[in-house]
Each structure stands twice: as C-alpha cells, then as structure tokens.
Coordinates of C-alpha atoms and ligand atoms in Angstrom, one line a residue:
M1 CA -141.4 -185.0 -14.8
T2 CA -143.3 -183.3 -11.7
A3 CA -144.7 -179.8 -12.6
P4 CA -143.2 -177.0 -10.7
A5 CA -145.3 -175.1 -8.0
L6 CA -146.6 -172.4 -10.4
R7 CA -148.2 -169.5 -8.6
V8 CA -150.8 -167.1 -10.3
R9 CA -151.4 -163.9 -8.6
Q10 CA -154.1 -161.7 -10.0
I11 CA -153.0 -158.0 -10.2
N12 CA -156.0 -156.2 -11.4
P13 CA -159.8 -157.0 -11.2
V14 CA -160.4 -156.5 -14.8
L15 CA -157.3 -158.4 -16.4
G16 CA -153.8 -159.4 -15.8
A17 CA -151.8 -161.9 -13.4
E18 CA -148.3 -162.2 -12.6
I19 CA -146.9 -165.9 -12.8
S20 CA -144.0 -166.9 -10.7
G21 CA -142.4 -170.2 -9.8
V22 CA -141.5 -171.2 -13.5
D23 CA -138.5 -170.8 -15.4
L24 CA -139.2 -170.3 -19.1
S25 CA -135.8 -171.2 -20.3
Q26 CA -136.5 -174.7 -19.4
D27 CA -138.3 -177.5 -21.5
L28 CA -141.7 -177.3 -19.5
S29 CA -144.0 -180.4 -19.0
D30 CA -147.3 -180.4 -20.8
E31 CA -148.9 -180.0 -17.4
T32 CA -147.2 -176.6 -16.7
I33 CA -147.7 -175.3 -20.3
G34 CA -151.6 -176.3 -19.7
Q35 CA -151.6 -174.3 -16.4
I36 CA -150.1 -171.3 -18.3
R37 CA -152.5 -171.5 -21.0
Q38 CA -155.3 -171.8 -18.7
A39 CA -154.1 -168.6 -16.7
L40 CA -153.9 -166.7 -20.2
L41 CA -157.5 -167.7 -20.7
D42 CA -158.6 -166.6 -17.3
H43 CA -156.6 -163.3 -17.1
L44 CA -156.0 -162.5 -20.7
V45 CA -152.6 -161.1 -20.2
I46 CA -150.0 -162.8 -18.0
F47 CA -146.5 -161.4 -16.8
F48 CA -143.5 -163.1 -15.9
R49 CA -140.4 -161.6 -14.0
D50 CA -136.5 -162.2 -14.1
Q51 CA -136.7 -164.5 -17.1
E52 CA -133.3 -164.8 -18.7
I53 CA -134.3 -166.5 -22.0
D54 CA -132.2 -166.4 -25.3
Y55 CA -133.8 -166.3 -28.8
D56 CA -134.0 -170.0 -29.2
Q57 CA -135.7 -170.6 -25.8
H58 CA -138.2 -167.8 -26.6
K59 CA -139.1 -169.3 -29.8
A60 CA -139.4 -172.7 -28.1
F61 CA -141.7 -171.4 -25.4
G62 CA -143.9 -169.8 -28.1
R63 CA -144.2 -172.9 -30.1
R64 CA -145.7 -174.9 -27.2
F65 CA -148.8 -172.7 -27.9
G66 CA -148.9 -172.9 -31.7
S67 CA -147.0 -172.0 -34.8
L68 CA -145.1 -168.8 -34.9
H69 CA -146.0 -165.9 -37.2
V70 CA -143.3 -164.3 -39.3
H71 CA -144.2 -160.5 -39.9
P72 CA -144.0 -159.4 -43.6
R73 CA -142.2 -156.1 -42.6
A74 CA -141.1 -155.7 -39.1
P75 CA -137.4 -156.0 -38.1
S76 CA -135.9 -159.3 -36.7
P77 CA -132.6 -160.4 -35.6
E78 CA -130.3 -162.1 -38.1
G79 CA -131.4 -165.6 -38.6
H80 CA -134.5 -165.4 -36.4
P81 CA -137.4 -164.2 -38.7
E82 CA -140.0 -165.3 -36.1
L83 CA -138.7 -162.8 -33.7
L84 CA -139.9 -159.1 -34.1
V85 CA -137.6 -156.5 -32.4
I86 CA -139.1 -153.9 -30.3
H87 CA -136.6 -151.1 -30.1
A88 CA -136.4 -147.3 -29.2
D89 CA -133.5 -145.0 -28.4
E90 CA -132.4 -141.3 -29.0
N91 CA -133.1 -141.7 -32.8
S92 CA -136.8 -142.8 -32.4
K93 CA -139.5 -140.3 -33.2
R94 CA -142.3 -142.9 -32.8
V95 CA -142.4 -146.6 -31.5
A96 CA -144.1 -149.6 -32.6
G97 CA -147.5 -150.2 -30.9
Q98 CA -148.0 -146.6 -29.9
G99 CA -151.7 -146.8 -30.6
W100 CA -154.3 -149.2 -29.3
H101 CA -154.3 -152.4 -31.3
S102 CA -154.6 -156.1 -31.4
D103 CA -151.4 -157.4 -33.1
V104 CA -151.7 -157.8 -37.0
S105 CA -155.4 -157.8 -36.9
C106 CA -155.2 -157.1 -40.7
D107 CA -154.2 -160.8 -41.4
E108 CA -156.8 -163.2 -42.3
T109 CA -156.0 -165.3 -39.4
P110 CA -154.8 -162.7 -36.7
P111 CA -152.4 -164.2 -34.1
M112 CA -153.9 -165.8 -30.9
G113 CA -151.2 -164.5 -28.7
S114 CA -147.9 -162.4 -28.4
I115 CA -145.0 -163.0 -26.1
L116 CA -142.7 -159.9 -25.6
H117 CA -139.5 -160.2 -23.7
L118 CA -137.8 -157.0 -22.9
T119 CA -134.0 -156.9 -21.9
Q120 CA -133.3 -153.1 -21.7
V121 CA -135.9 -150.8 -20.1
P122 CA -135.8 -147.2 -19.1
D123 CA -135.6 -146.4 -15.3
T124 CA -139.1 -145.1 -15.5
G125 CA -141.7 -145.1 -18.2
G126 CA -142.1 -147.4 -21.1
D127 CA -145.1 -149.0 -19.6
T128 CA -147.4 -151.1 -21.8
L129 CA -151.2 -150.9 -21.3
F130 CA -153.7 -153.7 -22.0
A131 CA -157.5 -153.7 -22.2
N132 CA -160.1 -156.3 -21.8
M133 CA -162.2 -156.6 -25.0
Y134 CA -164.8 -158.9 -23.3
A135 CA -165.4 -156.3 -20.8
A136 CA -165.6 -153.6 -23.5
Y137 CA -168.3 -155.7 -25.3
E138 CA -170.3 -156.3 -21.9
A139 CA -170.3 -152.6 -21.1
L140 CA -172.3 -151.7 -24.2
S141 CA -176.1 -151.3 -24.1
K142 CA -178.1 -154.3 -25.3
P143 CA -179.4 -152.4 -28.4
M144 CA -175.6 -151.6 -29.3
K145 CA -174.6 -155.0 -28.9
H146 CA -177.4 -156.3 -31.0
F147 CA -176.7 -153.6 -33.8
L148 CA -172.8 -154.4 -33.9
E149 CA -173.2 -158.4 -33.7
G150 CA -173.9 -158.8 -37.5
L151 CA -171.4 -156.3 -38.7
S152 CA -167.9 -156.8 -40.1
A153 CA -165.3 -154.2 -40.3
R154 CA -162.1 -153.9 -42.6
H155 CA -158.8 -154.2 -41.2
E156 CA -155.8 -152.7 -43.2
S157 CA -152.1 -152.5 -43.1
A158 CA -150.8 -150.5 -45.8
H159 CA -151.2 -147.0 -43.8
I160 CA -149.2 -148.8 -41.1
Y161 CA -146.5 -150.5 -43.2
R162 CA -145.4 -147.2 -44.7
G163 CA -144.3 -146.1 -41.3
N164 CA -140.3 -145.8 -40.6
Y165 CA -140.2 -148.8 -38.2
Y166 CA -141.1 -151.0 -41.0
K167 CA -139.5 -149.4 -44.0
N168 CA -135.8 -150.7 -43.9
A169 CA -136.4 -154.2 -42.2
Q170 CA -134.1 -156.8 -44.0
G171 CA -135.8 -159.3 -46.0
A172 CA -139.2 -157.4 -45.9
R173 CA -142.2 -158.8 -48.0
D174 CA -144.2 -156.6 -49.9
E175 CA -147.5 -157.7 -48.3
Q176 CA -150.2 -155.4 -47.3
P177 CA -153.0 -157.5 -45.8
S178 CA -156.4 -156.4 -45.8
N179 CA -159.2 -158.4 -44.3
L180 CA -162.8 -158.2 -43.1
H181 CA -163.7 -159.4 -39.6
P182 CA -166.7 -159.4 -37.3
V183 CA -167.0 -156.3 -35.1
V184 CA -167.8 -158.8 -32.2
R185 CA -165.8 -162.0 -32.3
T186 CA -166.3 -165.2 -30.3
H187 CA -163.3 -166.4 -28.6
P188 CA -162.6 -169.9 -30.0
E189 CA -161.6 -171.4 -26.6
T190 CA -163.6 -169.8 -23.9
G191 CA -166.8 -169.0 -26.2
R192 CA -167.1 -165.5 -24.9
R193 CA -167.7 -162.6 -27.1
A194 CA -165.3 -159.7 -27.5
L195 CA -165.2 -156.4 -29.3
F196 CA -162.7 -156.8 -32.2
V197 CA -162.0 -153.5 -33.8
N198 CA -159.0 -151.3 -33.2
S199 CA -157.9 -147.8 -33.9
A200 CA -154.5 -148.9 -35.5
F201 CA -155.8 -151.4 -38.0
T202 CA -159.7 -150.9 -38.5
T203 CA -160.4 -148.6 -41.1
R204 CA -164.1 -149.2 -42.1
I205 CA -167.5 -150.8 -41.0
D206 CA -168.7 -152.8 -43.8
G207 CA -172.2 -151.9 -45.0
L208 CA -172.3 -148.4 -43.2
T209 CA -172.0 -145.1 -45.0
R210 CA -168.6 -143.5 -44.7
G211 CA -169.9 -141.1 -41.9
E212 CA -171.7 -143.7 -40.2
S213 CA -168.7 -145.9 -40.1
K214 CA -166.5 -143.0 -38.8
S215 CA -168.7 -142.0 -36.1
L216 CA -169.3 -145.6 -34.9
L217 CA -165.7 -146.6 -35.0
N218 CA -164.7 -143.3 -33.2
Y219 CA -167.2 -144.2 -30.5
L220 CA -165.9 -147.7 -30.1
F221 CA -162.2 -146.6 -30.1
H222 CA -163.0 -144.0 -27.3
H223 CA -165.1 -146.6 -25.4
I224 CA -162.3 -149.0 -25.2
E225 CA -159.9 -146.3 -23.7
N226 CA -161.8 -146.2 -20.4
P227 CA -159.3 -146.9 -17.6
A228 CA -161.8 -149.3 -15.8
L229 CA -161.0 -151.7 -18.6
Q230 CA -157.3 -151.7 -18.4
V231 CA -154.2 -152.7 -16.5
R232 CA -150.8 -151.0 -16.8
F233 CA -147.7 -153.1 -16.8
Q234 CA -144.2 -151.7 -15.7
W235 CA -141.4 -153.4 -17.1
R236 CA -138.1 -154.6 -15.6
P237 CA -135.2 -156.0 -17.4
N238 CA -136.1 -159.8 -18.3
S239 CA -139.8 -159.2 -17.7
I240 CA -142.2 -161.1 -20.1
A241 CA -145.8 -160.1 -21.2
F242 CA -147.9 -162.9 -22.6
W243 CA -151.3 -161.5 -24.2
D244 CA -154.2 -163.0 -25.7
N245 CA -154.8 -161.0 -29.0
R246 CA -158.5 -162.5 -29.4
C247 CA -159.8 -160.7 -26.3
T248 CA -157.3 -157.8 -25.5
Q249 CA -155.9 -154.7 -27.0
H250 CA -152.5 -153.0 -26.0
L251 CA -150.7 -149.8 -26.3
A252 CA -147.0 -149.0 -25.7
V253 CA -146.5 -145.7 -24.0
F254 CA -143.8 -143.7 -25.4
D255 CA -142.8 -141.3 -22.6
Y256 CA -139.1 -142.3 -22.1
W257 CA -137.2 -140.5 -25.1
P258 CA -134.1 -140.4 -25.4
K259 CA -133.8 -143.7 -23.3
V260 CA -133.5 -147.1 -24.8
R261 CA -136.0 -149.8 -24.6
H262 CA -135.2 -153.0 -26.2
G263 CA -136.6 -156.7 -26.6
V264 CA -138.1 -159.1 -28.9
R265 CA -141.5 -160.6 -29.4
V266 CA -142.8 -163.8 -30.8
T267 CA -146.3 -164.0 -32.1
I268 CA -148.2 -167.1 -32.3
E269 CA -150.6 -167.8 -35.2
G270 CA -154.5 -167.9 -34.5
D271 CA -157.7 -168.7 -36.3
R272 CA -160.0 -166.8 -38.6
P273 CA -162.4 -164.6 -36.2
Y274 CA -166.0 -165.6 -36.3
F275 CA -169.2 -164.7 -34.6
D276 CA -171.2 -167.5 -33.0
S277 CA -174.9 -167.8 -32.6
E278 CA -176.5 -167.8 -29.1
D279 CA -176.5 -171.6 -29.4
A280 CA -172.7 -171.9 -29.7
Q281 CA -172.5 -169.4 -26.8
R282 CA -174.7 -171.3 -24.6
K283 CA -172.9 -174.6 -25.2
A284 CA -169.5 -173.1 -24.5
S285 CA -170.7 -171.5 -21.1
Ligands
SIN1 C1 -146.3 -154.5 -29.2 O1 -146.0 -155.5 -29.3 O2 -147.2 -153.9 -29.9 C2 -145.4 -153.5 -28.5 C3 -145.7 -153.5 -27.1 C4 -144.7 -152.8 -26.3 O3 -143.6 -152.3 -26.8 O4 -144.9 -152.8 -25.1

C-alpha cells in the first residue's frame, strides 16, 4: 500500500497544524499513521477537515494510537461506550469542557490523546482553544521551575461528575477517581517537560498549606491563560481535532446558545505521568 501525500500545514507558531490529503474513514497504512503521530508530537494538536466518518471508523482510527478509554459517567451513543457525546442545544446551561483542562487528568493513567469529530456546529462561535503546556512550563522563571519540579498535585473528579452533563448518562459507573500527579511531567515520547495542573481537575498541591496551594494553583491557572500560548480552532461540520493531553489543555467556548453543536470524541489511554531527572531529559533530546 502506498501512503497518500499527507500535507501538514502549521497554523500557529506555538501549537496546531492542519492536515490534509488523508481520508480517515479508510484503513490507513502504518506509514500514514506514523506520519500523523509525528505531526501530533510536533504540533500538539492537529486538525482535519471534511472527514465523513461513522462511529466505527472513528473508533478504528483512534485504536491505531492505543486502547480506547471508557468514561465512567459521560453520555455515549447506544452500543458505543468508547464514544463520548459532546452536545449542546437550547436546553444547555453549561457544556462539557468549558473550563481549561486536560481530559480526565483525575485518572491514575490519564489519556494520551483525544479525537473529537463534530458533525453539527453553529454558524459562528463554538470554537475550541488549545494551550501549549511545554511553552507554559518554559515561560516560568528558573527558580519557579525548580520549586515546582519536585511537587505533586491532586486531581479529583467528584466535583465535576456531580454536574448535569454527567448525571443521567446511561450505564454510568459510580467512580470518582482522585490521583496525585507531578506538577511538571515529562512527556513519555518527546522527553520534554510540560506543566500538568488544570483548573477543572486539580484541587491541591501536596505538601503545601491550603493557602500556599491555592495561591500557587491560581497563579499557574492564570499563567496558562496567556493568549501567546494558545491556538483557537474554528469548527466546520465534519472537522476533527486530535490533541495530545500530555502537553496541552483545552477549553470549549460556549458562546452560541441556543444553537446546536454536536459530535463525539474518542479518548486514547495513556501512561502514569512521571517526572524525569536531568539525565533522562538529556538522553531524550
Ligand atoms: C472536550 O472534549 O473537552 C470538549 C471540547 C469541545 O467541545 O470543543
């Protein structure tokens, strides 16, 4: 099988590229999947346009990058527990992903990536913002980096899974994961360091007083909101965004009520986050 001529067009200096010349409904060669994975590692979030894929094709594409995560509480289409429904309409008061986050970072092994396919979008609005967590880490001063590097933070879910979006999901499992992860993690494939706290799931920095933890987390949450770390994606029907949860955060802008925005996401399982020593960093670079 010859690999199609896949084109990668960087759309922003800090993160994000659009990929064309590939039809994700097809069974792609290992070479093409390798190129897509490399584009994801290089650009952190990649976008595809005009992809008419059904649920099975979406799952098949996701599985080329790892096992699929099944969310304990989010709604999914009948018979497809690995798909997570993203939906908003005139009855929505809030939408999933409205705050900055890395998907289910509360899990012991948070996902490596997520692939969202939207089939219905408002004519304007409903964009998604993505932020580069390598750049967020690199923008910190040397003493701050040094201070954060040995710390862990608690990521919880109970406060999120109480929300309406999660309440009535069919087959919901009563799980409320809570785990400690390093505040700065080493990306297992690139060896680069990334800030790994987010305002949705991260509740406390371990070992600090409540006041210290609150102030530091607020500082870091504010720090990642710098527009210079971000790209903003405008959806069209049948666009796909594929992001790396290990080195990005994202936020769904809810500015289009009462219009409909709809699609599904697969989430690819990842590893337990770790912080590596200088030695491992040097080897990886
Ligand atoms: C999410 O997966 O967090 C939702 C992103 C979006 O709806 O744009």
